[in-house]
PDB file of C-alpha atoms in Angstrom:
ATOM      1  CA  MET A   1       1.802  19.169  31.006  1.00 61.00           C
ATOM      2  CA  THR A   2       0.279  16.853  28.185  1.00 75.00           C
ATOM      3  CA  ALA A   3      -0.067  18.412  24.703  1.00 92.00           C
ATOM      4  CA  THR A   4      -3.564  17.958  23.284  1.00 95.00           C
ATOM      5  CA  HIS A   5      -5.432  19.104  19.867  1.00 96.00           C
ATOM      6  CA  SER A   6      -9.214  18.720  19.164  1.00 96.00           C
ATOM      7  CA  THR A   7     -10.718  18.360  15.890  1.00 97.00           C
ATOM      8  CA  ARG A   8     -13.246  18.057  13.275  1.00 97.00           C
ATOM      9  CA  MET A   9     -11.074  15.643  11.192  1.00 98.00           C
ATOM     10  CA  LEU A  10      -7.726  13.651  12.285  1.00 98.00           C
ATOM     11  CA  ILE A  11      -6.268  11.589   9.607  1.00 98.00           C
ATOM     12  CA  LEU A  12      -3.909   8.945  10.369  1.00 97.00           C
ATOM     13  CA  GLY A  13      -1.373   8.562   7.477  1.00 95.00           C
ATOM     14  CA  SER A  14      -0.028  11.058   4.784  1.00 94.00           C
ATOM     15  CA  GLY A  15       0.340   8.639   1.973  1.00 94.00           C
ATOM     16  CA  PRO A  16      -2.477   9.714  -1.298  1.00 95.00           C
ATOM     17  CA  ALA A  17      -5.133   8.361   0.400  1.00 97.00           C
ATOM     18  CA  GLY A  18      -4.198  10.172   3.878  1.00 97.00           C
ATOM     19  CA  LEU A  19      -3.336  13.385   1.911  1.00 97.00           C
ATOM     20  CA  SER A  20      -6.182  13.791  -0.727  1.00 98.00           C
ATOM     21  CA  ALA A  21      -8.217  13.453   2.103  1.00 98.00           C
ATOM     22  CA  ALA A  22      -6.837  16.320   3.828  1.00 98.00           C
ATOM     23  CA  ILE A  23      -6.746  18.429   0.865  1.00 98.00           C
ATOM     24  CA  TYR A  24     -10.584  17.518   0.323  1.00 98.00           C
ATOM     25  CA  GLY A  25     -10.910  18.233   4.561  1.00 98.00           C
ATOM     26  CA  ALA A  26      -9.646  21.623   4.520  1.00 98.00           C
ATOM     27  CA  ARG A  27     -11.259  22.738   0.991  1.00 97.00           C
ATOM     28  CA  ALA A  28     -14.798  21.888   3.325  1.00 97.00           C
ATOM     29  CA  GLY A  29     -13.154  24.157   6.432  1.00 97.00           C
ATOM     30  CA  LEU A  30     -12.858  21.176   9.019  1.00 97.00           C
ATOM     31  CA  ALA A  31      -9.288  22.437   9.097  1.00 97.00           C
ATOM     32  CA  PRO A  32      -8.409  18.228   8.919  1.00 98.00           C
ATOM     33  CA  ILE A  33      -5.018  17.241  11.727  1.00 98.00           C
ATOM     34  CA  VAL A  34      -2.880  14.940   9.493  1.00 97.00           C
ATOM     35  CA  VAL A  35      -0.816  12.394  11.749  1.00 97.00           C
ATOM     36  CA  GLN A  36       2.109  11.622   9.403  1.00 92.00           C
ATOM     37  CA  GLY A  37       2.825   8.307  11.166  1.00 85.00           C
ATOM     38  CA  MET A  38       6.453   6.512  10.824  1.00 77.00           C
ATOM     39  CA  GLN A  39       6.605   6.614   7.119  1.00 77.00           C
ATOM     40  CA  PRO A  40       5.489   9.874   6.305  1.00 79.00           C
ATOM     41  CA  GLY A  41       4.261  10.202   2.363  1.00 78.00           C
ATOM     42  CA  GLY A  42       3.918   6.691   2.838  1.00 80.00           C
ATOM     43  CA  GLN A  43       5.254   4.316   0.810  1.00 78.00           C
ATOM     44  CA  LEU A  44       5.901   6.230  -2.681  1.00 80.00           C
ATOM     45  CA  THR A  45       8.872   8.069  -0.402  1.00 76.00           C
ATOM     46  CA  ILE A  46      10.292   4.594  -1.232  1.00 68.00           C
ATOM     47  CA  THR A  47       9.196   4.537  -4.667  1.00 68.00           C
ATOM     48  CA  THR A  48      11.673   5.913  -7.645  1.00 67.00           C
ATOM     49  CA  ASP A  49       9.917   6.233 -11.062  1.00 76.00           C
ATOM     50  CA  VAL A  50       6.004   6.877 -11.299  1.00 84.00           C
ATOM     51  CA  GLU A  51       4.959   6.617 -14.449  1.00 83.00           C
ATOM     52  CA  ASN A  52       1.411   5.404 -14.105  1.00 85.00           C
ATOM     53  CA  TYR A  53       0.054   8.708 -12.094  1.00 91.00           C
ATOM     54  CA  PRO A  54      -2.430  11.173 -13.546  1.00 94.00           C
ATOM     55  CA  GLY A  55      -1.371  14.082 -14.955  1.00 94.00           C
ATOM     56  CA  PHE A  56       2.741  13.361 -15.998  1.00 93.00           C
ATOM     57  CA  ARG A  57       3.540  13.303 -19.116  1.00 91.00           C
ATOM     58  CA  ASP A  58       7.291  12.543 -17.764  1.00 92.00           C
ATOM     59  CA  VAL A  59       8.748  10.045 -15.622  1.00 88.00           C
ATOM     60  CA  ILE A  60       8.396  11.760 -12.193  1.00 90.00           C
ATOM     61  CA  GLN A  61       9.770  10.743  -8.727  1.00 89.00           C
ATOM     62  CA  GLY A  62       7.762   8.991  -5.410  1.00 87.00           C
ATOM     63  CA  PRO A  63       9.685  11.532  -3.470  1.00 89.00           C
ATOM     64  CA  TRP A  64       8.752  14.369  -5.130  1.00 93.00           C
ATOM     65  CA  LEU A  65       5.053  14.090  -5.893  1.00 94.00           C
ATOM     66  CA  MET A  66       4.385  13.115  -1.994  1.00 93.00           C
ATOM     67  CA  GLU A  67       6.528  16.515  -1.566  1.00 95.00           C
ATOM     68  CA  GLN A  68       3.986  18.333  -3.717  1.00 96.00           C
ATOM     69  CA  MET A  69       0.962  16.442  -2.126  1.00 96.00           C
ATOM     70  CA  GLN A  70       1.138  17.678   1.434  1.00 96.00           C
ATOM     71  CA  ALA A  71       2.652  21.249   0.039  1.00 97.00           C
ATOM     72  CA  GLN A  72      -0.501  20.974  -1.072  1.00 98.00           C
ATOM     73  CA  ALA A  73      -2.505  20.178   1.826  1.00 97.00           C
ATOM     74  CA  GLU A  74      -0.595  22.697   4.154  1.00 97.00           C
ATOM     75  CA  HIS A  75      -1.755  25.485   1.503  1.00 98.00           C
ATOM     76  CA  VAL A  76      -4.817  24.638   1.826  1.00 97.00           C
ATOM     77  CA  GLY A  77      -5.083  24.474   5.590  1.00 97.00           C
ATOM     78  CA  ALA A  78      -4.462  21.507   6.866  1.00 98.00           C
ATOM     79  CA  LYS A  79      -1.895  20.815   9.483  1.00 97.00           C
ATOM     80  CA  MET A  80       0.471  17.979   9.700  1.00 97.00           C
ATOM     81  CA  MET A  81       1.820  16.509  12.748  1.00 95.00           C
ATOM     82  CA  TYR A  82       4.909  14.375  13.222  1.00 93.00           C
ATOM     83  CA  ASP A  83       3.796  11.583  15.367  1.00 94.00           C
ATOM     84  CA  GLN A  84       2.927   8.587  16.130  1.00 93.00           C
ATOM     85  CA  ILE A  85      -0.530   7.016  17.341  1.00 96.00           C
ATOM     86  CA  VAL A  86       0.154   4.422  20.087  1.00 95.00           C
ATOM     87  CA  ASP A  87      -3.572   4.165  21.584  1.00 96.00           C
ATOM     88  CA  VAL A  88      -7.016   4.323  20.468  1.00 97.00           C
ATOM     89  CA  ASP A  89     -10.310   5.235  22.218  1.00 97.00           C
ATOM     90  CA  LEU A  90     -13.306   4.646  19.900  1.00 97.00           C
ATOM     91  CA  SER A  91     -16.566   4.270  22.261  1.00 96.00           C
ATOM     92  CA  ASP A  92     -17.067   7.816  21.970  1.00 95.00           C
ATOM     93  CA  ARG A  93     -17.119  10.474  20.196  1.00 95.00           C
ATOM     94  CA  PRO A  94     -15.097  12.452  20.728  1.00 96.00           C
ATOM     95  CA  PHE A  95     -12.723  10.045  20.157  1.00 98.00           C
ATOM     96  CA  ARG A  96      -9.527   9.813  21.991  1.00 98.00           C
ATOM     97  CA  LEU A  97      -5.812   9.306  20.553  1.00 97.00           C
ATOM     98  CA  LYS A  98      -2.612   9.286  21.840  1.00 97.00           C
ATOM     99  CA  GLY A  99       0.520   9.771  19.449  1.00 95.00           C
ATOM    100  CA  ASP A 100       4.020   8.573  21.219  1.00 92.00           C
ATOM    101  CA  SER A 101       5.092  12.009  21.574  1.00 87.00           C
ATOM    102  CA  GLY A 102       2.364  12.261  24.448  1.00 93.00           C
ATOM    103  CA  THR A 103       0.417  14.457  22.805  1.00 96.00           C
ATOM    104  CA  VAL A 104      -2.864  13.516  22.882  1.00 97.00           C
ATOM    105  CA  TYR A 105      -5.466  13.886  19.670  1.00 97.00           C
ATOM    106  CA  TYR A 106      -9.730  14.557  19.777  1.00 97.00           C
ATOM    107  CA  ALA A 107     -11.574  14.228  16.541  1.00 98.00           C
ATOM    108  CA  ASP A 108     -15.213  14.324  15.917  1.00 97.00           C
ATOM    109  CA  SER A 109     -14.273  11.931  12.662  1.00 98.00           C
ATOM    110  CA  LEU A 110     -11.508  10.011  11.915  1.00 98.00           C
ATOM    111  CA  VAL A 111      -9.892   8.757   8.851  1.00 98.00           C
ATOM    112  CA  ILE A 112      -7.979   6.009   8.871  1.00 98.00           C
ATOM    113  CA  ALA A 113      -5.599   5.922   5.934  1.00 97.00           C
ATOM    114  CA  THR A 114      -2.322   3.731   7.498  1.00 95.00           C
ATOM    115  CA  GLY A 115      -1.522   1.329   4.663  1.00 93.00           C
ATOM    116  CA  ALA A 116      -0.325  -1.343   3.977  1.00 88.00           C
ATOM    117  CA  GLN A 117       3.427  -2.740   3.322  1.00 85.00           C
ATOM    118  CA  ALA A 118       4.817  -5.171   1.041  1.00 84.00           C
ATOM    119  CA  LYS A 119       6.170  -8.887   2.629  1.00 89.00           C
ATOM    120  CA  TRP A 120      10.003  -8.950   1.996  1.00 93.00           C
ATOM    121  CA  LEU A 121      11.489 -12.383   2.016  1.00 95.00           C
ATOM    122  CA  GLY A 122      14.731 -10.960   3.887  1.00 94.00           C
ATOM    123  CA  ALA A 123      17.149 -12.635   1.503  1.00 97.00           C
ATOM    124  CA  GLU A 124      20.108 -10.678   0.821  1.00 97.00           C
ATOM    125  CA  GLY A 125      20.835  -8.193  -1.809  1.00 97.00           C
ATOM    126  CA  GLU A 126      16.859  -7.948  -2.144  1.00 96.00           C
ATOM    127  CA  GLN A 127      16.668  -4.173   0.400  1.00 93.00           C
ATOM    128  CA  LEU A 128      19.998  -2.759  -1.870  1.00 95.00           C
ATOM    129  CA  LEU A 129      17.994  -3.576  -5.058  1.00 96.00           C
ATOM    130  CA  GLN A 130      15.054  -2.227  -4.495  1.00 93.00           C
ATOM    131  CA  GLY A 131      13.934   0.017  -7.035  1.00 89.00           C
ATOM    132  CA  LYS A 132      17.148  -0.809  -9.526  1.00 94.00           C
ATOM    133  CA  GLY A 133      15.584  -4.531 -10.071  1.00 96.00           C
ATOM    134  CA  VAL A 134      13.823  -5.988  -7.101  1.00 96.00           C
ATOM    135  CA  SER A 135       9.751  -4.951  -6.957  1.00 93.00           C
ATOM    136  CA  ALA A 136       6.502  -5.428  -5.015  1.00 90.00           C
ATOM    137  CA  CYS A 137       4.316  -4.453  -7.728  1.00 88.00           C
ATOM    138  CA  ALA A 138       4.440  -5.633 -11.615  1.00 89.00           C
ATOM    139  CA  THR A 139       1.255  -3.248 -11.916  1.00 84.00           C
ATOM    140  CA  CYS A 140       3.465  -0.444 -10.498  1.00 83.00           C
ATOM    141  CA  ASP A 141       6.794  -1.567 -12.692  1.00 89.00           C
ATOM    142  CA  GLY A 142       5.886  -3.959 -15.060  1.00 91.00           C
ATOM    143  CA  PHE A 143       6.740  -0.893 -18.164  1.00 91.00           C
ATOM    144  CA  PHE A 144       9.459  -0.992 -17.290  1.00 92.00           C
ATOM    145  CA  TYR A 145      10.724  -4.458 -18.390  1.00 95.00           C
ATOM    146  CA  ARG A 146       9.640  -4.705 -21.998  1.00 95.00           C
ATOM    147  CA  GLY A 147      10.987  -7.348 -23.600  1.00 95.00           C
ATOM    148  CA  LYS A 148      13.293  -8.232 -20.645  1.00 97.00           C
ATOM    149  CA  LYS A 149      13.735 -11.705 -18.537  1.00 97.00           C
ATOM    150  CA  VAL A 150      11.492 -11.220 -15.391  1.00 98.00           C
ATOM    151  CA  VAL A 151      10.906 -13.750 -12.665  1.00 98.00           C
ATOM    152  CA  VAL A 152       7.859 -13.506 -10.058  1.00 98.00           C
ATOM    153  CA  ILE A 153       8.123 -15.303  -6.154  1.00 98.00           C
ATOM    154  CA  GLY A 154       5.558 -16.767  -4.469  1.00 96.00           C
ATOM    155  CA  GLY A 155       2.357 -19.143  -4.631  1.00 95.00           C
ATOM    156  CA  GLY A 156      -0.384 -17.408  -4.026  1.00 92.00           C
ATOM    157  CA  ASN A 157      -2.969 -15.279  -6.043  1.00 88.00           C
ATOM    158  CA  THR A 158      -1.539 -12.369  -6.577  1.00 87.00           C
ATOM    159  CA  ALA A 159       2.021 -13.794  -6.903  1.00 94.00           C
ATOM    160  CA  VAL A 160       0.048 -15.657  -9.928  1.00 95.00           C
ATOM    161  CA  GLU A 161      -1.685 -12.571 -10.733  1.00 91.00           C
ATOM    162  CA  GLU A 162       1.426 -10.763 -11.609  1.00 92.00           C
ATOM    163  CA  ALA A 163       2.579 -12.908 -13.479  1.00 96.00           C
ATOM    164  CA  LEU A 164       0.091 -12.784 -15.787  1.00 96.00           C
ATOM    165  CA  TYR A 165       0.407  -9.469 -15.628  1.00 94.00           C
ATOM    166  CA  LEU A 166       3.877  -9.167 -16.713  1.00 96.00           C
ATOM    167  CA  THR A 167       3.256 -10.929 -20.144  1.00 96.00           C
ATOM    168  CA  ASN A 168       1.743  -8.060 -21.225  1.00 94.00           C
ATOM    169  CA  HIS A 169       5.556  -6.985 -21.608  1.00 95.00           C
ATOM    170  CA  SER A 170       7.737  -9.754 -21.072  1.00 96.00           C
ATOM    171  CA  HIS A 171       7.747 -13.129 -23.275  1.00 96.00           C
ATOM    172  CA  ASP A 172      10.228 -14.654 -20.733  1.00 97.00           C
ATOM    173  CA  VAL A 173       8.432 -14.908 -17.758  1.00 98.00           C
ATOM    174  CA  THR A 174       9.258 -17.464 -14.535  1.00 98.00           C
ATOM    175  CA  LEU A 175       6.887 -18.094 -11.443  1.00 98.00           C
ATOM    176  CA  ILE A 176       9.277 -19.291  -8.374  1.00 98.00           C
ATOM    177  CA  HIS A 177       7.785 -21.156  -5.307  1.00 98.00           C
ATOM    178  CA  ARG A 178       9.521 -22.427  -2.453  1.00 97.00           C
ATOM    179  CA  ARG A 179       6.550 -26.032  -2.679  1.00 97.00           C
ATOM    180  CA  ASP A 180       5.739 -28.009  -5.312  1.00 96.00           C
ATOM    181  CA  SER A 181       1.997 -26.479  -6.183  1.00 96.00           C
ATOM    182  CA  LEU A 182       0.580 -23.184  -5.689  1.00 96.00           C
ATOM    183  CA  ARG A 183      -2.273 -22.132  -3.496  1.00 92.00           C
ATOM    184  CA  ALA A 184      -3.671 -19.843  -5.643  1.00 91.00           C
ATOM    185  CA  GLU A 185      -7.411 -20.144  -7.126  1.00 91.00           C
ATOM    186  CA  LYS A 186      -7.643 -22.838  -9.806  1.00 95.00           C
ATOM    187  CA  ILE A 187      -9.067 -20.779 -12.230  1.00 94.00           C
ATOM    188  CA  LEU A 188      -6.390 -18.629 -12.333  1.00 94.00           C
ATOM    189  CA  GLN A 189      -3.291 -22.049 -12.032  1.00 97.00           C
ATOM    190  CA  GLN A 190      -5.096 -22.782 -15.103  1.00 97.00           C
ATOM    191  CA  ARG A 191      -4.660 -19.918 -17.365  1.00 96.00           C
ATOM    192  CA  LEU A 192      -0.891 -19.923 -15.828  1.00 97.00           C
ATOM    193  CA  PHE A 193      -0.030 -23.020 -16.886  1.00 97.00           C
ATOM    194  CA  ALA A 194      -1.282 -23.015 -20.386  1.00 97.00           C
ATOM    195  CA  HIS A 195       0.354 -18.724 -20.965  1.00 97.00           C
ATOM    196  CA  PRO A 196       2.424 -19.878 -23.368  1.00 97.00           C
ATOM    197  CA  ASN A 197       5.043 -17.266 -21.793  1.00 97.00           C
ATOM    198  CA  ILE A 198       4.968 -18.641 -18.554  1.00 98.00           C
ATOM    199  CA  LYS A 199       7.427 -21.776 -16.454  1.00 97.00           C
ATOM    200  CA  VAL A 200       7.264 -22.576 -13.009  1.00 98.00           C
ATOM    201  CA  LEU A 201      10.723 -23.662 -10.593  1.00 98.00           C
ATOM    202  CA  TRP A 202       9.309 -25.628  -7.814  1.00 98.00           C
ATOM    203  CA  ASN A 203      10.650 -25.929  -4.395  1.00 98.00           C
ATOM    204  CA  GLN A 204      13.193 -23.723  -5.137  1.00 98.00           C
ATOM    205  CA  LYS A 205      13.573 -20.443  -2.284  1.00 97.00           C
ATOM    206  CA  ILE A 206      15.565 -17.363  -3.228  1.00 97.00           C
ATOM    207  CA  ASP A 207      18.978 -17.227  -1.534  1.00 98.00           C
ATOM    208  CA  ARG A 208      20.403 -13.970  -3.093  1.00 98.00           C
ATOM    209  CA  PHE A 209      19.796 -11.344  -5.264  1.00 98.00           C
ATOM    210  CA  VAL A 210      22.449 -10.689  -7.708  1.00 98.00           C
ATOM    211  CA  GLY A 211      23.621  -7.113  -8.793  1.00 97.00           C
ATOM    212  CA  GLY A 212      25.405  -6.137 -11.381  1.00 95.00           C
ATOM    213  CA  GLY A 213      26.447  -3.691 -13.702  1.00 92.00           C
ATOM    214  CA  ASN A 214      27.471   0.329 -13.684  1.00 92.00           C
ATOM    215  CA  PRO A 215      25.042   1.934 -12.640  1.00 91.00           C
ATOM    216  CA  GLU A 216      24.231  -1.675 -10.294  1.00 94.00           C
ATOM    217  CA  GLY A 217      21.190  -3.320 -11.030  1.00 96.00           C
ATOM    218  CA  LEU A 218      19.449  -6.952 -10.522  1.00 97.00           C
ATOM    219  CA  VAL A 219      21.356  -9.333 -12.966  1.00 97.00           C
ATOM    220  CA  GLY A 220      20.160 -12.761 -11.822  1.00 98.00           C
ATOM    221  CA  VAL A 221      19.020 -14.408  -8.534  1.00 98.00           C
ATOM    222  CA  ASP A 222      20.492 -17.428  -6.504  1.00 98.00           C
ATOM    223  CA  LEU A 223      18.427 -19.973  -5.568  1.00 98.00           C
ATOM    224  CA  ILE A 224      18.003 -23.670  -3.222  1.00 98.00           C
ATOM    225  CA  ASP A 225      16.296 -26.365  -3.707  1.00 97.00           C
ATOM    226  CA  THR A 226      13.810 -26.506  -0.387  1.00 97.00           C
ATOM    227  CA  VAL A 227      13.892 -30.270  -1.303  1.00 97.00           C
ATOM    228  CA  THR A 228      17.434 -31.201  -2.205  1.00 97.00           C
ATOM    229  CA  GLY A 229      19.237 -28.334  -1.128  1.00 97.00           C
ATOM    230  CA  LYS A 230      20.831 -27.677  -4.368  1.00 97.00           C
ATOM    231  CA  ALA A 231      22.300 -24.289  -5.260  1.00 98.00           C
ATOM    232  CA  SER A 232      21.885 -22.804  -8.719  1.00 97.00           C
ATOM    233  CA  HIS A 233      21.951 -19.677 -10.486  1.00 98.00           C
ATOM    234  CA  ILE A 234      18.843 -18.054 -12.845  1.00 97.00           C
ATOM    235  CA  GLU A 235      19.685 -14.372 -14.973  1.00 97.00           C
ATOM    236  CA  THR A 236      16.823 -12.035 -15.399  1.00 98.00           C
ATOM    237  CA  ASP A 237      16.282  -8.318 -15.496  1.00 97.00           C
ATOM    238  CA  GLY A 238      14.123  -7.873 -12.946  1.00 97.00           C
ATOM    239  CA  ALA A 239      11.991  -9.758 -10.149  1.00 98.00           C
ATOM    240  CA  PHE A 240       9.158  -9.301  -7.902  1.00 97.00           C
ATOM    241  CA  VAL A 241       8.530 -10.628  -4.922  1.00 96.00           C
ATOM    242  CA  ALA A 242       4.920 -11.418  -4.295  1.00 93.00           C
ATOM    243  CA  ILE A 243       4.076 -12.665  -0.951  1.00 93.00           C
ATOM    244  CA  GLY A 244       1.196 -10.311   0.433  1.00 85.00           C
ATOM    245  CA  HIS A 245       1.143  -7.719   2.195  1.00 84.00           C
ATOM    246  CA  LEU A 246       0.678  -6.275   5.886  1.00 89.00           C
ATOM    247  CA  PRO A 247      -2.113  -3.707   6.701  1.00 93.00           C
ATOM    248  CA  ALA A 248      -1.001  -1.242   9.068  1.00 93.00           C
ATOM    249  CA  THR A 249      -4.034  -2.418  11.646  1.00 95.00           C
ATOM    250  CA  GLU A 250      -2.395  -3.333  14.819  1.00 94.00           C
ATOM    251  CA  LEU A 251      -4.218  -0.670  16.405  1.00 95.00           C
ATOM    252  CA  PHE A 252      -7.516  -1.415  15.809  1.00 97.00           C
ATOM    253  CA  VAL A 253      -7.427  -5.430  16.352  1.00 96.00           C
ATOM    254  CA  GLY A 254     -10.750  -5.687  18.202  1.00 95.00           C
ATOM    255  CA  LYS A 255     -12.171  -2.392  17.536  1.00 96.00           C
ATOM    256  CA  LEU A 256     -12.906  -2.569  14.009  1.00 97.00           C
ATOM    257  CA  PRO A 257     -14.128  -5.812  11.676  1.00 97.00           C
ATOM    258  CA  MET A 258     -11.249  -6.963   9.538  1.00 97.00           C
ATOM    259  CA  ASP A 259     -10.451  -9.265   6.196  1.00 94.00           C
ATOM    260  CA  GLU A 260      -7.362 -10.547   6.599  1.00 89.00           C
ATOM    261  CA  GLY A 261      -6.449  -7.242   8.789  1.00 93.00           C
ATOM    262  CA  TYR A 262      -7.757  -4.994   6.038  1.00 95.00           C
ATOM    263  CA  LEU A 263      -9.870  -2.829   7.560  1.00 97.00           C
ATOM    264  CA  LEU A 264     -13.525  -3.194   6.463  1.00 98.00           C
ATOM    265  CA  VAL A 265     -15.850  -0.751   5.049  1.00 98.00           C
ATOM    266  CA  GLU A 266     -19.668  -0.248   4.179  1.00 97.00           C
ATOM    267  CA  PRO A 267     -19.528  -1.266  -0.515  1.00 96.00           C
ATOM    268  CA  GLY A 268     -19.165   2.128  -2.433  1.00 95.00           C
ATOM    269  CA  THR A 269     -18.351   4.057   0.470  1.00 98.00           C
ATOM    270  CA  THR A 270     -15.607   4.295   3.036  1.00 98.00           C
ATOM    271  CA  ARG A 271     -17.294   4.041   6.424  1.00 98.00           C
ATOM    272  CA  THR A 272     -16.931   1.506   9.030  1.00 98.00           C
ATOM    273  CA  SER A 273     -18.240  -0.152  11.209  1.00 97.00           C
ATOM    274  CA  ILE A 274     -18.431   3.008  13.617  1.00 98.00           C
ATOM    275  CA  PRO A 275     -19.870   6.554  12.635  1.00 97.00           C
ATOM    276  CA  GLY A 276     -17.375   8.906  12.521  1.00 98.00           C
ATOM    277  CA  VAL A 277     -14.580   6.396  11.836  1.00 98.00           C
ATOM    278  CA  PHE A 278     -13.988   6.539   7.610  1.00 98.00           C
ATOM    279  CA  ALA A 279     -11.071   4.126   6.091  1.00 98.00           C
ATOM    280  CA  ALA A 280      -9.125   5.147   2.798  1.00 98.00           C
ATOM    281  CA  GLY A 281      -6.601   3.653   0.517  1.00 96.00           C
ATOM    282  CA  ASP A 282      -4.033   0.511   0.817  1.00 93.00           C
ATOM    283  CA  VAL A 283      -5.913   0.073   4.622  1.00 96.00           C
ATOM    284  CA  SER A 284      -8.622  -1.252   3.293  1.00 96.00           C
ATOM    285  CA  ASP A 285      -7.868  -2.025  -0.346  1.00 94.00           C
ATOM    286  CA  LYS A 286      -6.436  -5.846  -1.077  1.00 87.00           C
ATOM    287  CA  ILE A 287      -7.178  -5.688  -4.624  1.00 87.00           C
ATOM    288  CA  TYR A 288      -5.607  -2.406  -6.528  1.00 87.00           C
ATOM    289  CA  ARG A 289      -3.243  -1.132  -3.808  1.00 85.00           C
ATOM    290  CA  GLN A 290      -2.433   1.908  -6.584  1.00 89.00           C
ATOM    291  CA  ALA A 291      -1.330   5.146  -5.923  1.00 91.00           C
ATOM    292  CA  VAL A 292      -4.535   6.840  -7.437  1.00 95.00           C
ATOM    293  CA  THR A 293      -6.851   4.507  -6.011  1.00 96.00           C
ATOM    294  CA  ALA A 294      -5.530   5.341  -2.951  1.00 96.00           C
ATOM    295  CA  ALA A 295      -5.676   8.986  -4.009  1.00 97.00           C
ATOM    296  CA  GLY A 296      -9.942   8.690  -4.992  1.00 98.00           C
ATOM    297  CA  MET A 297     -10.616   6.450  -1.741  1.00 98.00           C
ATOM    298  CA  GLY A 298      -8.946   9.777   0.217  1.00 98.00           C
ATOM    299  CA  CYS A 299     -11.399  11.890  -1.430  1.00 98.00           C
ATOM    300  CA  MET A 300     -14.236   9.030  -1.115  1.00 98.00           C
ATOM    301  CA  ALA A 301     -13.222   9.834   2.949  1.00 98.00           C
ATOM    302  CA  ALA A 302     -13.329  13.490   2.798  1.00 98.00           C
ATOM    303  CA  LEU A 303     -16.824  13.767   1.670  1.00 98.00           C
ATOM    304  CA  ASP A 304     -17.923  10.860   3.672  1.00 98.00           C
ATOM    305  CA  VAL A 305     -16.555  12.651   6.865  1.00 98.00           C
ATOM    306  CA  GLU A 306     -18.042  15.901   5.710  1.00 97.00           C
ATOM    307  CA  LYS A 307     -21.255  14.624   5.035  1.00 97.00           C
ATOM    308  CA  PHE A 308     -21.266  12.620   8.818  1.00 97.00           C
ATOM    309  CA  LEU A 309     -20.533  15.757  10.468  1.00 97.00           C
ATOM    310  CA  ALA A 310     -23.041  18.145   9.148  1.00 96.00           C
ATOM    311  CA  GLU A 311     -25.481  15.379   9.929  1.00 94.00           C
ATOM    312  CA  ALA A 312     -24.239  15.223  13.346  1.00 92.00           C
ATOM    313  CA  ASP A 313     -24.405  19.003  13.820  1.00 89.00           C
ATOM    314  CA  PHE A 314     -28.327  19.139  12.762  1.00 88.00           C
ATOM    315  CA  GLU A 315     -28.765  16.377  14.981  1.00 87.00           C
ATOM    316  CA  ALA A 316     -27.335  18.352  17.825  1.00 84.00           C
ATOM    317  CA  MET A 317     -29.075  21.634  17.062  1.00 85.00           C
ATOM    318  CA  ALA A 318     -32.434  19.942  16.443  1.00 85.00           C
ATOM    319  CA  ALA A 319     -31.914  18.160  20.354  1.00 80.00           C
ATOM    320  CA  GLU A 320     -30.900  21.869  21.786  1.00 73.00           C
TER     321      GLU A 320
END
């Protein structure tokens, strides 16, 4: 027999956005259900040192922070479901969602907080050295490379912005791009080329991230010239892969408006185009993508849900 769950508030995703929404929703008496998805805890569970989350003087560990958020959400009444949603029907309320376990969820409101994943190159050593010199977020990790040599891989706005940001910490920043021109906006390119601490390596692709030392960390990158095929090597302490992000929105293609895969919301809110459906965190944020902004958006989503449900209840009572 198929298991079913009905809830006033269903949350997809268990990163900072989803769990913050759960905390606020539970405290409002909505008894939210959180479907945790493929990666319970979100991207912070694969992040080691976290130094920029407010409230902690010392460096904390990403997995520990998410454990604490989940424990807090459960303590105030949120329910966690270890499931992955595979089908969504948003044509009518209550919304109907189905998990890969076969469980069906009926929800009066839905908060989508499924996040976004950084795109990776897939080069040798990349996965092994993540968190040990290889990163996909200069804002998150640039502070750890004060006075050190770093490289940024990519050619779009994100890569140029990351390179410029890293000059706040490093006097030696190299942008590595596989083509002979950048895709970034002209104003960003002008700032990049004018900066004395940034140099650009054209027509180069990463062949391998090289580890060394004890404990092992990134010590350099092997390159291949995309025109001549010539191999080369440069030493570096940090490498930032900046080739974009993939928001986890496949389920909602054709059902909700998007911009490059990111869910569109009304400015200043978390409301999507469907009443009762809200989006929070990296799934709708293509600019900031920080744990603290995701948590803030989760709070906003819960408050938006509370207001929506109160208005819907009032309309239902008035219609009786």
